PDB file of C-alpha atoms and ligand atoms in Angstrom:
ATOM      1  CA  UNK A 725       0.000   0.000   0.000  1.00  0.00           C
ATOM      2  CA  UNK A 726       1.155   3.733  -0.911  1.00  0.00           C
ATOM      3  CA  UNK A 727       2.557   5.366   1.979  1.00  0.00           C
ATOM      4  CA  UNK A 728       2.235   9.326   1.866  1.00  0.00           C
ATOM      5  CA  UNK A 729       4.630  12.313   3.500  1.00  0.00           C
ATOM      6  CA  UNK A 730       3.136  16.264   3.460  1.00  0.00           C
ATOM      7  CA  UNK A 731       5.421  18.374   3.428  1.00  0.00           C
ATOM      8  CA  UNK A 732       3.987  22.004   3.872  1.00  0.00           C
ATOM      9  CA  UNK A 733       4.713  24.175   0.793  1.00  0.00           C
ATOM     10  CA  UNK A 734       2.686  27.453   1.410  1.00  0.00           C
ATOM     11  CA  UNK A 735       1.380  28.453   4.370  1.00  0.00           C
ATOM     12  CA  UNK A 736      -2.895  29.026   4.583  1.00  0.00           C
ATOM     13  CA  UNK A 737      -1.839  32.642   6.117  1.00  0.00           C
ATOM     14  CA  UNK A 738       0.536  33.224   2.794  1.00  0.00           C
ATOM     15  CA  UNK A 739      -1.657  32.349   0.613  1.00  0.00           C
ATOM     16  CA  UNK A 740      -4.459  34.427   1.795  1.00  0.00           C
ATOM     17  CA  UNK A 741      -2.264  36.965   1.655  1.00  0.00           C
ATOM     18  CA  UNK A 742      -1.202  36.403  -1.798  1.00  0.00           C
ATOM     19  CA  UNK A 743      -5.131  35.784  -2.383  1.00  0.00           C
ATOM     20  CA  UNK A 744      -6.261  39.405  -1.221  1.00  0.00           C
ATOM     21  CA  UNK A 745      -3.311  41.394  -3.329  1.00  0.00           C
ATOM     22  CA  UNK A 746      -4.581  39.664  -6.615  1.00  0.00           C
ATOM     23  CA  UNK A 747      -7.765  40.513  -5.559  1.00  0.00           C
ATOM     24  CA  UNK A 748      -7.137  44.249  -5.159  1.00  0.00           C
ATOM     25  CA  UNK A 749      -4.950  44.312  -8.465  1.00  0.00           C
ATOM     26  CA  UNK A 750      -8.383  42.709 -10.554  1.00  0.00           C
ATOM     27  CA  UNK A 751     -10.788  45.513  -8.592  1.00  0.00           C
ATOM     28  CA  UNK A 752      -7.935  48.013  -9.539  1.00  0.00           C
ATOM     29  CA  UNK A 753      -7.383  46.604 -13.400  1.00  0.00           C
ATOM     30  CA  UNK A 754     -11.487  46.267 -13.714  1.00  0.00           C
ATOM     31  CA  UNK A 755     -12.673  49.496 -12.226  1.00  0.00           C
ATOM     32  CA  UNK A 756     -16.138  50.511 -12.952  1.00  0.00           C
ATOM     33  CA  UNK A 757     -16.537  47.107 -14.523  1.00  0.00           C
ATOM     34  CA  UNK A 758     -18.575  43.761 -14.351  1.00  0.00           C
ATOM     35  CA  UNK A 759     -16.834  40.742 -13.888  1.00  0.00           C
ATOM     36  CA  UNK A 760     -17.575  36.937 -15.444  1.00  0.00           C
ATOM     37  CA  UNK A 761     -15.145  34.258 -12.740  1.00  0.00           C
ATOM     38  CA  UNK A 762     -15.222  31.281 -13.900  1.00  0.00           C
ATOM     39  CA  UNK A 763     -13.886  28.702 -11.551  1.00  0.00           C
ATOM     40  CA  UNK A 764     -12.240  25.459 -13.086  1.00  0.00           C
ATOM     41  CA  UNK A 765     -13.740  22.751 -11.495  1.00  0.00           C
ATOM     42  CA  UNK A 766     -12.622  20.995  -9.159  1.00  0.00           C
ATOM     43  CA  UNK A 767      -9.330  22.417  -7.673  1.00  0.00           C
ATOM     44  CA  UNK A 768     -10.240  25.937  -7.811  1.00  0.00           C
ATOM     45  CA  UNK A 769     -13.286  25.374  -5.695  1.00  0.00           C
ATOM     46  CA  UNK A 770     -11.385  27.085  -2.666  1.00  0.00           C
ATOM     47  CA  UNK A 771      -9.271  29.401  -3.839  1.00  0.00           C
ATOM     48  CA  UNK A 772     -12.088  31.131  -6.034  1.00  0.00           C
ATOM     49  CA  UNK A 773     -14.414  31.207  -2.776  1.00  0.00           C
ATOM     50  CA  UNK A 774     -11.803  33.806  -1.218  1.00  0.00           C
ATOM     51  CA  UNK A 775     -10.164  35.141  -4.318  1.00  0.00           C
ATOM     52  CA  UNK A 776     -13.884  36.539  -4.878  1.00  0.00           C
ATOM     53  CA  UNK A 777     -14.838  37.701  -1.523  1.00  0.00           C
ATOM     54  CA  UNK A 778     -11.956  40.346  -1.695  1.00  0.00           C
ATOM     55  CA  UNK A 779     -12.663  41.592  -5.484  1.00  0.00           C
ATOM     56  CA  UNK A 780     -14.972  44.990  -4.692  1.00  0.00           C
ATOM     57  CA  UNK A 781     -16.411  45.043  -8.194  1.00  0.00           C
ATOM     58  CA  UNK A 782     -19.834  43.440  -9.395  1.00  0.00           C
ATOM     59  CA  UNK A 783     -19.721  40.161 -10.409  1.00  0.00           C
ATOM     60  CA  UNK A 784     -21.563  36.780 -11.829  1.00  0.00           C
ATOM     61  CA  UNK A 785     -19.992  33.159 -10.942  1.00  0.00           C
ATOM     62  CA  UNK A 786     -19.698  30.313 -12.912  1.00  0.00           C
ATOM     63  CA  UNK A 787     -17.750  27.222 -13.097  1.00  0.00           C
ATOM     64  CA  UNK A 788     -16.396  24.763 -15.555  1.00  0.00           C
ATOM     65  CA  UNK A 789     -15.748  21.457 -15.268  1.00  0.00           C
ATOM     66  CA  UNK A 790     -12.925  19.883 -17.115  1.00  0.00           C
ATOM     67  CA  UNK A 791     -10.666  15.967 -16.753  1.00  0.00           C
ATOM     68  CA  UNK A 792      -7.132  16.276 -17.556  1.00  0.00           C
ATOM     69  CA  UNK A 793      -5.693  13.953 -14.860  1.00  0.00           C
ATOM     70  CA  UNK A 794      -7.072  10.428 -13.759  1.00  0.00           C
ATOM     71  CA  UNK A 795      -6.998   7.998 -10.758  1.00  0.00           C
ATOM     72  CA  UNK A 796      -4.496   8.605  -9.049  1.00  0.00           C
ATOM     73  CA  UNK A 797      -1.444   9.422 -11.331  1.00  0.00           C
ATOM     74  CA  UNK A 798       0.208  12.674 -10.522  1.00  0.00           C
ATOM     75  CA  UNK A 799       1.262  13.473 -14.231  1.00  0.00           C
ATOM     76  CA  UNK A 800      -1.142  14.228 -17.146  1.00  0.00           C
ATOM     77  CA  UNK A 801      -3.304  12.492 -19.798  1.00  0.00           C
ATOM     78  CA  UNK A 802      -2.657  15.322 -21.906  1.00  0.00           C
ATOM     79  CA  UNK A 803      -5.952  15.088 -23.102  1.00  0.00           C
ATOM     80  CA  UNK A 804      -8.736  17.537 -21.741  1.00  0.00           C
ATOM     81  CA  UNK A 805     -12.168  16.974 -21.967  1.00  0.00           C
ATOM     82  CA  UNK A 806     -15.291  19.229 -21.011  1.00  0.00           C
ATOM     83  CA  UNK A 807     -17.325  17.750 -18.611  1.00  0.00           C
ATOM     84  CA  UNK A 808     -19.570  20.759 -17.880  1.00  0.00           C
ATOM     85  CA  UNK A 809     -19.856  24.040 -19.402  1.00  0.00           C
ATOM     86  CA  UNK A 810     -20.747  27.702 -17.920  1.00  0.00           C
ATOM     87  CA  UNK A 811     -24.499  28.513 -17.176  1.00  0.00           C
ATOM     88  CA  UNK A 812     -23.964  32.519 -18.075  1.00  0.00           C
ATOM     89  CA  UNK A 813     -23.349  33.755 -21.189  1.00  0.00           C
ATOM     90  CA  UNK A 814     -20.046  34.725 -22.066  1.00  0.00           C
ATOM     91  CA  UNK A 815     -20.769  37.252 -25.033  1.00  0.00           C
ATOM     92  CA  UNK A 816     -19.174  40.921 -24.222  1.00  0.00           C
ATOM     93  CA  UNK A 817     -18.215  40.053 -20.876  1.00  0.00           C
ATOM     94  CA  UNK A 818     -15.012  40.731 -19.017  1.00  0.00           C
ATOM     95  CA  UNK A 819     -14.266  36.797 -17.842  1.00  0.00           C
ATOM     96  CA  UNK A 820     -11.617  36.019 -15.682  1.00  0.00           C
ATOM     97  CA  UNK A 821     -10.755  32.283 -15.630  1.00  0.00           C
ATOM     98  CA  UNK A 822      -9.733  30.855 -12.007  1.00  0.00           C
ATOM     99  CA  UNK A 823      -7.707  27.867 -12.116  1.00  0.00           C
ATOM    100  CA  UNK A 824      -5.697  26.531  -9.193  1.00  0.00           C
ATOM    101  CA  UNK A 825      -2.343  25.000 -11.524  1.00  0.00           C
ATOM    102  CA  UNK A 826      -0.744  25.615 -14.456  1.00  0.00           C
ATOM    103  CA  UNK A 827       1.351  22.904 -15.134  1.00  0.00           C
ATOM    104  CA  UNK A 828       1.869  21.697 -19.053  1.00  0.00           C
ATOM    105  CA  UNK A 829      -1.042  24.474 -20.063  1.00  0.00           C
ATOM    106  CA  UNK A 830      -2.753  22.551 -21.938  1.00  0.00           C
ATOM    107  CA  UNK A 831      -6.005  22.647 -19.616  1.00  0.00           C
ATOM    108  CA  UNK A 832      -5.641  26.208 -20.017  1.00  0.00           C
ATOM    109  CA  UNK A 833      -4.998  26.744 -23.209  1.00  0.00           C
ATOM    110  CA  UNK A 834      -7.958  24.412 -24.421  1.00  0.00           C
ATOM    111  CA  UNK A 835     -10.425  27.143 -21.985  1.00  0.00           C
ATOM    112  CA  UNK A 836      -8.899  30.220 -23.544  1.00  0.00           C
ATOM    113  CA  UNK A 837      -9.393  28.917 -26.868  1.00  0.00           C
ATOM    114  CA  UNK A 838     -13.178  27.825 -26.017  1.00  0.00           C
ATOM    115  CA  UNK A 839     -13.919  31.108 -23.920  1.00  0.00           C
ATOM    116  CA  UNK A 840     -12.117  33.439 -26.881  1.00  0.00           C
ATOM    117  CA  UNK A 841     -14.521  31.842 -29.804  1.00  0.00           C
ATOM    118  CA  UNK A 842     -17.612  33.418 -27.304  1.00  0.00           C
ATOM    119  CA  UNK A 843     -16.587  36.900 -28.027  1.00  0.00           C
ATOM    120  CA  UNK A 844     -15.752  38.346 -24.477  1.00  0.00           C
ATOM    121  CA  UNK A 845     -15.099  41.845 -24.170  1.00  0.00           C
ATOM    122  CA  UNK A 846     -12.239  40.304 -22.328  1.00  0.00           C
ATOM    123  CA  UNK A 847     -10.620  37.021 -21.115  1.00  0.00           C
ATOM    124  CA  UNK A 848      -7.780  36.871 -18.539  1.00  0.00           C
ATOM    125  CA  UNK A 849      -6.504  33.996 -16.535  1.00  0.00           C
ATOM    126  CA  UNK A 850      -6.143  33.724 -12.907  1.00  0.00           C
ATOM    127  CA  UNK A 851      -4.110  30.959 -11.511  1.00  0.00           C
ATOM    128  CA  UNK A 852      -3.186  30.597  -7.716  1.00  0.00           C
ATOM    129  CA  UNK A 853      -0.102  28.350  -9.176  1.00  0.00           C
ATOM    130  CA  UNK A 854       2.156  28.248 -11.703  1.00  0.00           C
ATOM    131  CA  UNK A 855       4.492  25.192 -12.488  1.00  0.00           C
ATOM    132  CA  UNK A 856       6.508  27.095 -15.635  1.00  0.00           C
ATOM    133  CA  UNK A 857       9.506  24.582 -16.045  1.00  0.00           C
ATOM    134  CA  UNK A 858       6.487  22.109 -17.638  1.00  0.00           C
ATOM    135  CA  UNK A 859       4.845  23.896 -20.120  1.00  0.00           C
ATOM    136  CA  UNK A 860       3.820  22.827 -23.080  1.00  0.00           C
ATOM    137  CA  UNK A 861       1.399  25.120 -24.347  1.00  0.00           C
ATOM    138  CA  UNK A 862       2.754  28.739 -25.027  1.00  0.00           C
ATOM    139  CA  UNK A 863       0.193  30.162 -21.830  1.00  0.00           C
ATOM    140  CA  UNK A 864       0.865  32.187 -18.955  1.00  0.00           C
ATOM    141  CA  UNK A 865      -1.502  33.611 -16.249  1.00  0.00           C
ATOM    142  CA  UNK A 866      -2.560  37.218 -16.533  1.00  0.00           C
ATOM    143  CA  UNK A 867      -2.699  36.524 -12.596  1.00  0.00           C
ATOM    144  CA  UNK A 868      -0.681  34.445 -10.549  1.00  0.00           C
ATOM    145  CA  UNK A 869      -0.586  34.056  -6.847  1.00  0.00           C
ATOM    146  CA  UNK A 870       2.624  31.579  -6.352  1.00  0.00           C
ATOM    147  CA  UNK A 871       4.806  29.915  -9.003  1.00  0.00           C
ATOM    148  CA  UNK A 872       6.350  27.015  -7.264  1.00  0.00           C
ATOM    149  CA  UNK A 873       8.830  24.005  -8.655  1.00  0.00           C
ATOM    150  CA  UNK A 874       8.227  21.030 -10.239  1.00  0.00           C
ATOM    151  CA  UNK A 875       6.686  18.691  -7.299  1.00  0.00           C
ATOM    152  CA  UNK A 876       2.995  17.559  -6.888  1.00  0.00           C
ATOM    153  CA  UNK A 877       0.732  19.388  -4.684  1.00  0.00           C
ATOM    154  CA  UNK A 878      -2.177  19.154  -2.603  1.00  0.00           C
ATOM    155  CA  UNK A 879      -4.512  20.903   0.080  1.00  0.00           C
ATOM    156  CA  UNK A 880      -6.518  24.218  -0.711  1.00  0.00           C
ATOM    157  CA  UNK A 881      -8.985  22.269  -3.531  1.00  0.00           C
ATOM    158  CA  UNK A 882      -6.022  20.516  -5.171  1.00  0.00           C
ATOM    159  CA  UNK A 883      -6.071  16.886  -4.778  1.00  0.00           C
ATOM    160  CA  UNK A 884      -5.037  13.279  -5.254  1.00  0.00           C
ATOM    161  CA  UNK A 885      -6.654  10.686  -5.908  1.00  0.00           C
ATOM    162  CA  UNK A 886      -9.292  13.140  -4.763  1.00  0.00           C
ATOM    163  CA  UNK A 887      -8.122  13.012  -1.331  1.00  0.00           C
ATOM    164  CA  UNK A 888      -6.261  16.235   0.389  1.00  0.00           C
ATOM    165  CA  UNK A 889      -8.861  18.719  -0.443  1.00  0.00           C
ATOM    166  CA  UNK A 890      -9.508  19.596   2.742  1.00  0.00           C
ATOM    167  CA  UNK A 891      -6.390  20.949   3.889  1.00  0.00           C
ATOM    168  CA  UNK A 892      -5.446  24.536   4.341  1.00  0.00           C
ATOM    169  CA  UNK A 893      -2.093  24.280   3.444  1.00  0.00           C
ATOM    170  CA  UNK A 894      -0.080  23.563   0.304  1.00  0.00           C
ATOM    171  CA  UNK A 895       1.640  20.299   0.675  1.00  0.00           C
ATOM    172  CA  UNK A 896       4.111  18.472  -1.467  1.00  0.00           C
ATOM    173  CA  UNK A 897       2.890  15.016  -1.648  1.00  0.00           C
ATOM    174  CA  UNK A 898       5.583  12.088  -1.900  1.00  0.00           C
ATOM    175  CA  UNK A 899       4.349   8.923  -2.425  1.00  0.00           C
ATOM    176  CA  UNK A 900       6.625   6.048  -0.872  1.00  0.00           C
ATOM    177  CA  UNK A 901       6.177   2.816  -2.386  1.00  0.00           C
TER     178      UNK A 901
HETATM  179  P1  LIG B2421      -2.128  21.220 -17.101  1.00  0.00           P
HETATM  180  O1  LIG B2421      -3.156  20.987 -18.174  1.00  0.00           O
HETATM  181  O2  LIG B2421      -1.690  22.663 -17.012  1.00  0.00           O
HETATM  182  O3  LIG B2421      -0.966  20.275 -17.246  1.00  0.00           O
HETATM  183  O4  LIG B2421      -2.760  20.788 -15.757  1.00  0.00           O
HETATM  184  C1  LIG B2421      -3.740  21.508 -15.147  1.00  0.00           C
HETATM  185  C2  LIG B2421      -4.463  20.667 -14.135  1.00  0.00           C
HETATM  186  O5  LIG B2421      -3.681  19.540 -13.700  1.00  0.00           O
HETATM  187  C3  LIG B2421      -4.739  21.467 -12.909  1.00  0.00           C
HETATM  188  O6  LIG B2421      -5.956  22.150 -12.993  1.00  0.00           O
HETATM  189  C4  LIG B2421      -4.748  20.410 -11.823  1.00  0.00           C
HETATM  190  O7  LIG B2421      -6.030  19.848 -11.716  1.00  0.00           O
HETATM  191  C5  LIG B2421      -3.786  19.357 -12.325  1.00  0.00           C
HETATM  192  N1  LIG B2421      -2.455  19.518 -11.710  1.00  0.00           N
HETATM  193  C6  LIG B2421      -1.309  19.945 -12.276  1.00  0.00           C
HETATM  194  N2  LIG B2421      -0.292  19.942 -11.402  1.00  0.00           N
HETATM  195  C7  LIG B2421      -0.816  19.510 -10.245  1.00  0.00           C
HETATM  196  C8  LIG B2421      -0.280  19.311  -8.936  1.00  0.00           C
HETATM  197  O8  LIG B2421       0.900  19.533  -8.613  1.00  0.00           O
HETATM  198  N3  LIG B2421      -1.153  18.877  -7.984  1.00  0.00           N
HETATM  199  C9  LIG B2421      -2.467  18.616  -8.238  1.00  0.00           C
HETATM  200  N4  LIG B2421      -3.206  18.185  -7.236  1.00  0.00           N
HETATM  201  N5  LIG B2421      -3.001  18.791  -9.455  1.00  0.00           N
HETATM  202  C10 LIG B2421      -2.184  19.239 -10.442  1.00  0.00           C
END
């Protein structure tokens, strides 16, 4: 049976930190706007709950739900699939896209493209984390709270196996055989 260590990345109090100055930066950037967030189902489940609570700007919520990883591997299919799709329309809208990881870009880069086609008035992307050393995709966040090395994390929405969830922390997960 796998044995797991945690190993605590980033701190719950850093990252609300983090959380609240990317906040003020989109009510700053979006003044006297309306905001679209879109949260990318499941891992940004947490972060978009307080990312939003700090933006002082009218806004709808939505969420998308996309596979890109399975079971319980820690590296992706590559292959992205829409499982569901925003209930608001998109048209002439400033979206903002909330993932939790950008890792290859590929999830990323397959929303953008989907989003763009719906003629926003804009599209940005909002990532809590950024893993740049394994990109694929030529896609960077227009936000970023934390860009962090190349290990596999968990706690604040992101998972494994679809355990971890639940913690407050960022965790490196190493998985002992
Ligand atoms: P990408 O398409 O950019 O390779 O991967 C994006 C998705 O892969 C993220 O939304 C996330 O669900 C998953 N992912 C990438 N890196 C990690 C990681 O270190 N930990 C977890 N839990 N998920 C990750």
């Amino acid at each position: 049976m796998e044995k797991h260590t945690l190993e605590v990345l980033i701190s719950y109090d850093q990252i609300i930190e983090r959380v609240k100055l990317l906040a003020e930066t989109i009510t700053k950037d979006f003044e006297g706007e309306e905001l679209l967030v879109v949260g990318v189902l499941k891992g940004a489940w947490i972060f978009m709950a307080d990312l939003v609570k700090y933006i002082d700007l009218p806004m709808e919520i939505s969420f998308v739900s996309v596979s890109s990883y399975a079971g319980a591997r820690t590296t992706s299919s590559g292959v992205v699939r829409l499982l569901c799709d925003v209930d608001r329309p998109v048209e002439k809208r400033n979206v903002i896209l909330v993932e939790d990881i950008i890792d290859t870009g590929l999830t990323i880069n397959y929303l953008k493209r989907l989003f763009s086609v719906r003629n926003p008035n804009s599209l940005k992307i909002c990532s809590l984390l950024d893993k740049p050393s394994r990109r694929l995709a030529d896609i960077n966040p227009d936000y970023c709270g934390f860009s962090i090395p190349d290990e596999f994390v968990v706690g604040y929405g992101l998972d494994y196996n679809g355990y971890y969830r639940n913690l407050k922390d960022i965790s490196i997960l190493k998985i002992n055989a």
